């Protein structure tokens, strides 16, 4: 079965975006050590899972080739097939992306049962909260930026019961971000 990872940028106080979706708190520029770490994390990935709202900005931004990104990263993002989780879209307006609606656990378990490499979710908030609440992730890679913003979109917003995690690794980077790699503790 495939491994399903979450990679999310967050603040030290647990938010993945500000109250109005602001991302101006992200710590840039990244340094070579974090770029190498993310490269190793995403190298085995052959399926990106996104929520609809994130997909609306994420897919076109990568298609346009974001400033500051190297061509290898741009190609990886654009060439990797994407599944957009949505109960409002019926077909994908984007290249190399399909829409999946319905029961989230059925969708994720169906994707995990297919042959292939790792899967990764980048968000957005509703999807991340649902994946965590339903225990559908195998690994959580939390990239903690050295800033507290006080309020916003929490990473663990509607987690339901306690979600016990096991720390696999913690790695600080020269740019000030610290990666926390967790696995859910399974009963």
mmCIF file of N, CA, C and O in Angstrom, residues 121-176:
data_model
loop_
_atom_site.group_PDB
_atom_site.id
_atom_site.type_symbol
_atom_site.label_atom_id
_atom_site.label_comp_id
_atom_site.label_asym_id
_atom_site.label_seq_id
_atom_site.Cartn_x
_atom_site.Cartn_y
_atom_site.Cartn_z
ATOM 1 N N UNK A 121 -0.266 15.309 0.290
ATOM 2 C CA UNK A 121 -1.273 16.364 0.363
ATOM 3 C C UNK A 121 -0.577 17.636 0.813
ATOM 4 O O UNK A 121 0.255 17.608 1.721
ATOM 5 N N UNK A 122 -0.924 18.735 0.171
ATOM 6 C CA UNK A 122 -0.404 20.045 0.559
ATOM 7 C C UNK A 122 -1.488 20.894 1.225
ATOM 8 O O UNK A 122 -1.204 21.953 1.734
ATOM 9 N N UNK A 123 -2.727 20.478 1.195
ATOM 10 C CA UNK A 123 -3.805 21.248 1.801
ATOM 11 C C UNK A 123 -4.948 21.369 0.836
ATOM 12 O O UNK A 123 -5.026 20.608 -0.121
ATOM 13 N N UNK A 124 -5.829 22.242 1.071
ATOM 14 C CA UNK A 124 -5.934 23.297 2.057
ATOM 15 C C UNK A 124 -6.540 22.839 3.371
ATOM 16 O O UNK A 124 -6.628 21.664 3.700
ATOM 17 N N UNK A 125 -6.969 23.866 4.087
ATOM 18 C CA UNK A 125 -7.357 23.703 5.467
ATOM 19 C C UNK A 125 -8.457 22.696 5.720
ATOM 20 O O UNK A 125 -8.360 21.881 6.644
ATOM 21 N N UNK A 126 -9.510 22.736 4.944
ATOM 22 C CA UNK A 126 -10.617 21.800 5.137
ATOM 23 C C UNK A 126 -10.155 20.374 4.885
ATOM 24 O O UNK A 126 -10.447 19.465 5.668
ATOM 25 N N UNK A 127 -9.419 20.179 3.801
ATOM 26 C CA UNK A 127 -8.922 18.847 3.481
ATOM 27 C C UNK A 127 -7.971 18.347 4.558
ATOM 28 O O UNK A 127 -8.098 17.215 5.030
ATOM 29 N N UNK A 128 -7.020 19.173 4.974
ATOM 30 C CA UNK A 128 -6.043 18.758 5.978
ATOM 31 C C UNK A 128 -6.751 18.358 7.273
ATOM 32 O O UNK A 128 -6.479 17.309 7.837
ATOM 33 N N UNK A 129 -7.680 19.193 7.743
ATOM 34 C CA UNK A 129 -8.411 18.875 8.972
ATOM 35 C C UNK A 129 -9.165 17.556 8.839
ATOM 36 O O UNK A 129 -9.185 16.746 9.771
ATOM 37 N N UNK A 130 -9.781 17.327 7.693
ATOM 38 C CA UNK A 130 -10.534 16.094 7.473
ATOM 39 C C UNK A 130 -9.616 14.881 7.412
ATOM 40 O O UNK A 130 -9.935 13.817 7.967
ATOM 41 N N UNK A 131 -8.480 15.001 6.741
ATOM 42 C CA UNK A 131 -7.527 13.893 6.667
ATOM 43 C C UNK A 131 -7.011 13.518 8.054
ATOM 44 O O UNK A 131 -6.900 12.338 8.390
ATOM 45 N N UNK A 132 -6.715 14.532 8.867
ATOM 46 C CA UNK A 132 -6.230 14.290 10.223
ATOM 47 C C UNK A 132 -7.340 13.682 11.074
ATOM 48 O O UNK A 132 -7.136 12.677 11.767
ATOM 49 N N UNK A 133 -8.528 14.273 11.028
ATOM 50 C CA UNK A 133 -9.652 13.803 11.849
ATOM 51 C C UNK A 133 -9.998 12.346 11.552
ATOM 52 O O UNK A 133 -10.320 11.583 12.460
ATOM 53 N N UNK A 134 -9.912 11.960 10.280
ATOM 54 C CA UNK A 134 -10.288 10.598 9.887
ATOM 55 C C UNK A 134 -9.107 9.622 9.936
ATOM 56 O O UNK A 134 -9.266 8.449 9.598
ATOM 57 N N UNK A 135 -7.936 10.091 10.323
ATOM 58 C CA UNK A 135 -6.780 9.208 10.453
ATOM 59 C C UNK A 135 -6.309 8.620 9.141
ATOM 60 O O UNK A 135 -5.867 7.473 9.097
ATOM 61 N N UNK A 136 -6.364 9.409 8.067
ATOM 62 C CA UNK A 136 -6.048 8.900 6.735
ATOM 63 C C UNK A 136 -4.596 9.107 6.316
ATOM 64 O O UNK A 136 -4.194 8.626 5.267
ATOM 65 N N UNK A 137 -3.829 9.814 7.118
ATOM 66 C CA UNK A 137 -2.436 10.107 6.766
ATOM 67 C C UNK A 137 -1.490 9.106 7.419
ATOM 68 O O UNK A 137 -1.721 8.661 8.544
ATOM 69 N N UNK A 138 -0.418 8.770 6.713
ATOM 70 C CA UNK A 138 0.618 7.889 7.241
ATOM 71 C C UNK A 138 1.773 8.675 7.845
ATOM 72 O O UNK A 138 2.458 8.188 8.742
ATOM 73 N N UNK A 139 2.012 9.872 7.326
ATOM 74 C CA UNK A 139 3.109 10.713 7.794
ATOM 75 C C UNK A 139 2.658 12.165 7.759
ATOM 76 O O UNK A 139 1.963 12.578 6.832
ATOM 77 N N UNK A 140 3.069 12.935 8.768
ATOM 78 C CA UNK A 140 2.834 14.379 8.792
ATOM 79 C C UNK A 140 4.189 15.063 8.803
ATOM 80 O O UNK A 140 5.021 14.792 9.682
ATOM 81 N N UNK A 141 4.417 15.914 7.826
ATOM 82 C CA UNK A 141 5.654 16.689 7.725
ATOM 83 C C UNK A 141 5.269 18.147 7.919
ATOM 84 O O UNK A 141 4.748 18.789 6.998
ATOM 85 N N UNK A 142 5.492 18.638 9.130
ATOM 86 C CA UNK A 142 5.098 19.986 9.515
ATOM 87 C C UNK A 142 6.322 20.889 9.440
ATOM 88 O O UNK A 142 7.299 20.671 10.175
ATOM 89 N N UNK A 143 6.280 21.874 8.575
ATOM 90 C CA UNK A 143 7.386 22.808 8.411
ATOM 91 C C UNK A 143 7.059 24.059 9.209
ATOM 92 O O UNK A 143 6.288 24.909 8.768
ATOM 93 N N UNK A 144 7.638 24.138 10.412
ATOM 94 C CA UNK A 144 7.301 25.187 11.366
ATOM 95 C C UNK A 144 8.154 26.422 11.093
ATOM 96 O O UNK A 144 9.377 26.387 11.220
ATOM 97 N N UNK A 145 7.469 27.503 10.712
ATOM 98 C CA UNK A 145 8.123 28.784 10.459
ATOM 99 C C UNK A 145 8.260 29.541 11.777
ATOM 100 O O UNK A 145 7.357 29.474 12.622
ATOM 101 N N UNK A 146 9.344 30.289 11.965
ATOM 102 C CA UNK A 146 9.601 30.960 13.240
ATOM 103 C C UNK A 146 8.773 32.237 13.397
ATOM 104 O O UNK A 146 9.309 33.349 13.469
ATOM 105 N N UNK A 147 7.455 32.072 13.456
ATOM 106 C CA UNK A 147 6.560 33.214 13.614
ATOM 107 C C UNK A 147 5.266 32.733 14.273
ATOM 108 O O UNK A 147 4.831 31.603 14.038
ATOM 109 N N UNK A 148 4.691 33.568 15.117
ATOM 110 C CA UNK A 148 3.367 33.320 15.697
ATOM 111 C C UNK A 148 2.446 34.415 15.158
ATOM 112 O O UNK A 148 2.819 35.585 15.132
ATOM 113 N N UNK A 149 1.251 34.028 14.700
ATOM 114 C CA UNK A 149 0.336 35.017 14.116
ATOM 115 C C UNK A 149 -0.942 35.210 14.930
ATOM 116 O O UNK A 149 -1.743 36.079 14.606
ATOM 117 N N UNK A 150 -1.163 34.407 15.952
ATOM 118 C CA UNK A 150 -2.258 34.642 16.875
ATOM 119 C C UNK A 150 -3.606 34.073 16.500
ATOM 120 O O UNK A 150 -4.376 33.702 17.364
ATOM 121 N N UNK A 151 -3.918 34.016 15.223
ATOM 122 C CA UNK A 151 -5.190 33.437 14.783
ATOM 123 C C UNK A 151 -5.076 33.102 13.309
ATOM 124 O O UNK A 151 -4.173 33.562 12.621
ATOM 125 N N UNK A 152 -6.035 32.312 12.834
ATOM 126 C CA UNK A 152 -6.018 31.945 11.426
ATOM 127 C C UNK A 152 -6.612 30.574 11.203
ATOM 128 O O UNK A 152 -7.481 30.121 11.955
ATOM 129 N N UNK A 153 -6.128 29.903 10.167
ATOM 130 C CA UNK A 153 -6.600 28.572 9.786
ATOM 131 C C UNK A 153 -5.707 27.535 10.455
ATOM 132 O O UNK A 153 -4.541 27.367 10.073
ATOM 133 N N UNK A 154 -6.235 26.825 11.476
ATOM 134 C CA UNK A 154 -5.393 25.879 12.205
ATOM 135 C C UNK A 154 -5.129 24.599 11.413
ATOM 136 O O UNK A 154 -5.978 24.136 10.662
ATOM 137 N N UNK A 155 -3.956 24.046 11.603
ATOM 138 C CA UNK A 155 -3.615 22.766 10.981
ATOM 139 C C UNK A 155 -4.495 21.659 11.564
ATOM 140 O O UNK A 155 -5.000 20.814 10.836
ATOM 141 N N UNK A 156 -4.699 21.693 12.870
ATOM 142 C CA UNK A 156 -5.461 20.646 13.538
ATOM 143 C C UNK A 156 -6.839 21.164 13.964
ATOM 144 O O UNK A 156 -7.308 20.883 15.059
ATOM 145 N N UNK A 157 -7.504 21.892 13.083
ATOM 146 C CA UNK A 157 -8.752 22.572 13.397
ATOM 147 C C UNK A 157 -9.869 21.711 13.929
ATOM 148 O O UNK A 157 -10.369 21.944 15.023
ATOM 149 N N UNK A 158 -10.298 20.737 13.192
ATOM 150 C CA UNK A 158 -11.413 19.892 13.592
ATOM 151 C C UNK A 158 -10.944 18.450 13.730
ATOM 152 O O UNK A 158 -11.524 17.539 13.156
ATOM 153 N N UNK A 159 -9.895 18.259 14.517
ATOM 154 C CA UNK A 159 -9.290 16.931 14.629
ATOM 155 C C UNK A 159 -10.161 15.943 15.389
ATOM 156 O O UNK A 159 -9.919 14.746 15.339
ATOM 157 N N UNK A 160 -11.189 16.428 16.084
ATOM 158 C CA UNK A 160 -12.030 15.515 16.854
ATOM 159 C C UNK A 160 -11.313 15.081 18.116
ATOM 160 O O UNK A 160 -10.786 15.908 18.846
ATOM 161 N N UNK A 161 -11.282 13.786 18.377
ATOM 162 C CA UNK A 161 -10.592 13.252 19.547
ATOM 163 C C UNK A 161 -9.100 13.546 19.463
ATOM 164 O O UNK A 161 -8.582 13.955 18.428
ATOM 165 N N UNK A 162 -8.404 13.276 20.554
ATOM 166 C CA UNK A 162 -6.953 13.428 20.560
ATOM 167 C C UNK A 162 -6.344 12.665 19.392
ATOM 168 O O UNK A 162 -6.785 11.563 19.068
ATOM 169 N N UNK A 163 -5.339 13.236 18.795
ATOM 170 C CA UNK A 163 -4.579 12.575 17.732
ATOM 171 C C UNK A 163 -3.154 12.395 18.243
ATOM 172 O O UNK A 163 -2.365 13.332 18.260
ATOM 173 N N UNK A 164 -2.858 11.207 18.691
ATOM 174 C CA UNK A 164 -1.535 10.917 19.227
ATOM 175 C C UNK A 164 -0.572 10.684 18.075
ATOM 176 O O UNK A 164 -0.868 9.947 17.144
ATOM 177 N N UNK A 165 0.584 11.320 18.172
ATOM 178 C CA UNK A 165 1.596 11.245 17.122
ATOM 179 C C UNK A 165 2.914 10.764 17.729
ATOM 180 O O UNK A 165 3.195 10.992 18.909
ATOM 181 N N UNK A 166 3.701 10.115 16.881
ATOM 182 C CA UNK A 166 5.051 9.677 17.270
ATOM 183 C C UNK A 166 6.051 10.487 16.469
ATOM 184 O O UNK A 166 5.990 10.516 15.229
ATOM 185 N N UNK A 167 6.963 11.171 17.155
ATOM 186 C CA UNK A 167 7.985 11.955 16.469
ATOM 187 C C UNK A 167 8.998 11.013 15.828
ATOM 188 O O UNK A 167 9.608 10.181 16.503
ATOM 189 N N UNK A 168 9.151 11.128 14.520
ATOM 190 C CA UNK A 168 10.131 10.342 13.777
ATOM 191 C C UNK A 168 11.444 11.107 13.699
ATOM 192 O O UNK A 168 12.521 10.554 13.905
ATOM 193 N N UNK A 169 11.346 12.413 13.408
ATOM 194 C CA UNK A 169 12.547 13.236 13.287
ATOM 195 C C UNK A 169 12.180 14.706 13.411
ATOM 196 O O UNK A 169 11.064 15.107 13.082
ATOM 197 N N UNK A 170 13.145 15.484 13.879
ATOM 198 C CA UNK A 170 13.031 16.944 13.906
ATOM 199 C C UNK A 170 14.315 17.495 13.304
ATOM 200 O O UNK A 170 15.402 17.033 13.644
ATOM 201 N N UNK A 171 14.159 18.438 12.390
ATOM 202 C CA UNK A 171 15.348 18.936 11.697
ATOM 203 C C UNK A 171 15.248 20.444 11.503
ATOM 204 O O UNK A 171 14.365 20.923 10.792
ATOM 205 N N UNK A 172 16.130 21.193 12.152
ATOM 206 C CA UNK A 172 16.167 22.640 11.903
ATOM 207 C C UNK A 172 16.965 22.931 10.630
ATOM 208 O O UNK A 172 17.898 22.195 10.289
ATOM 209 N N UNK A 173 16.582 24.003 9.947
ATOM 210 C CA UNK A 173 17.267 24.408 8.725
ATOM 211 C C UNK A 173 17.863 25.798 8.891
ATOM 212 O O UNK A 173 17.404 26.583 9.727
ATOM 213 N N UNK A 174 18.853 26.107 8.061
ATOM 214 C CA UNK A 174 19.556 27.383 8.151
ATOM 215 C C UNK A 174 18.638 28.587 7.969
ATOM 216 O O UNK A 174 18.917 29.659 8.489
ATOM 217 N N UNK A 175 17.517 28.426 7.255
ATOM 218 C CA UNK A 175 16.603 29.539 7.006
ATOM 219 C C UNK A 175 15.690 29.828 8.203
ATOM 220 O O UNK A 175 14.924 30.786 8.182
ATOM 221 N N UNK A 176 15.754 28.995 9.259
ATOM 222 C CA UNK A 176 14.961 29.224 10.452
ATOM 223 C C UNK A 176 13.757 28.318 10.595
ATOM 224 O O UNK A 176 13.137 28.256 11.650
#
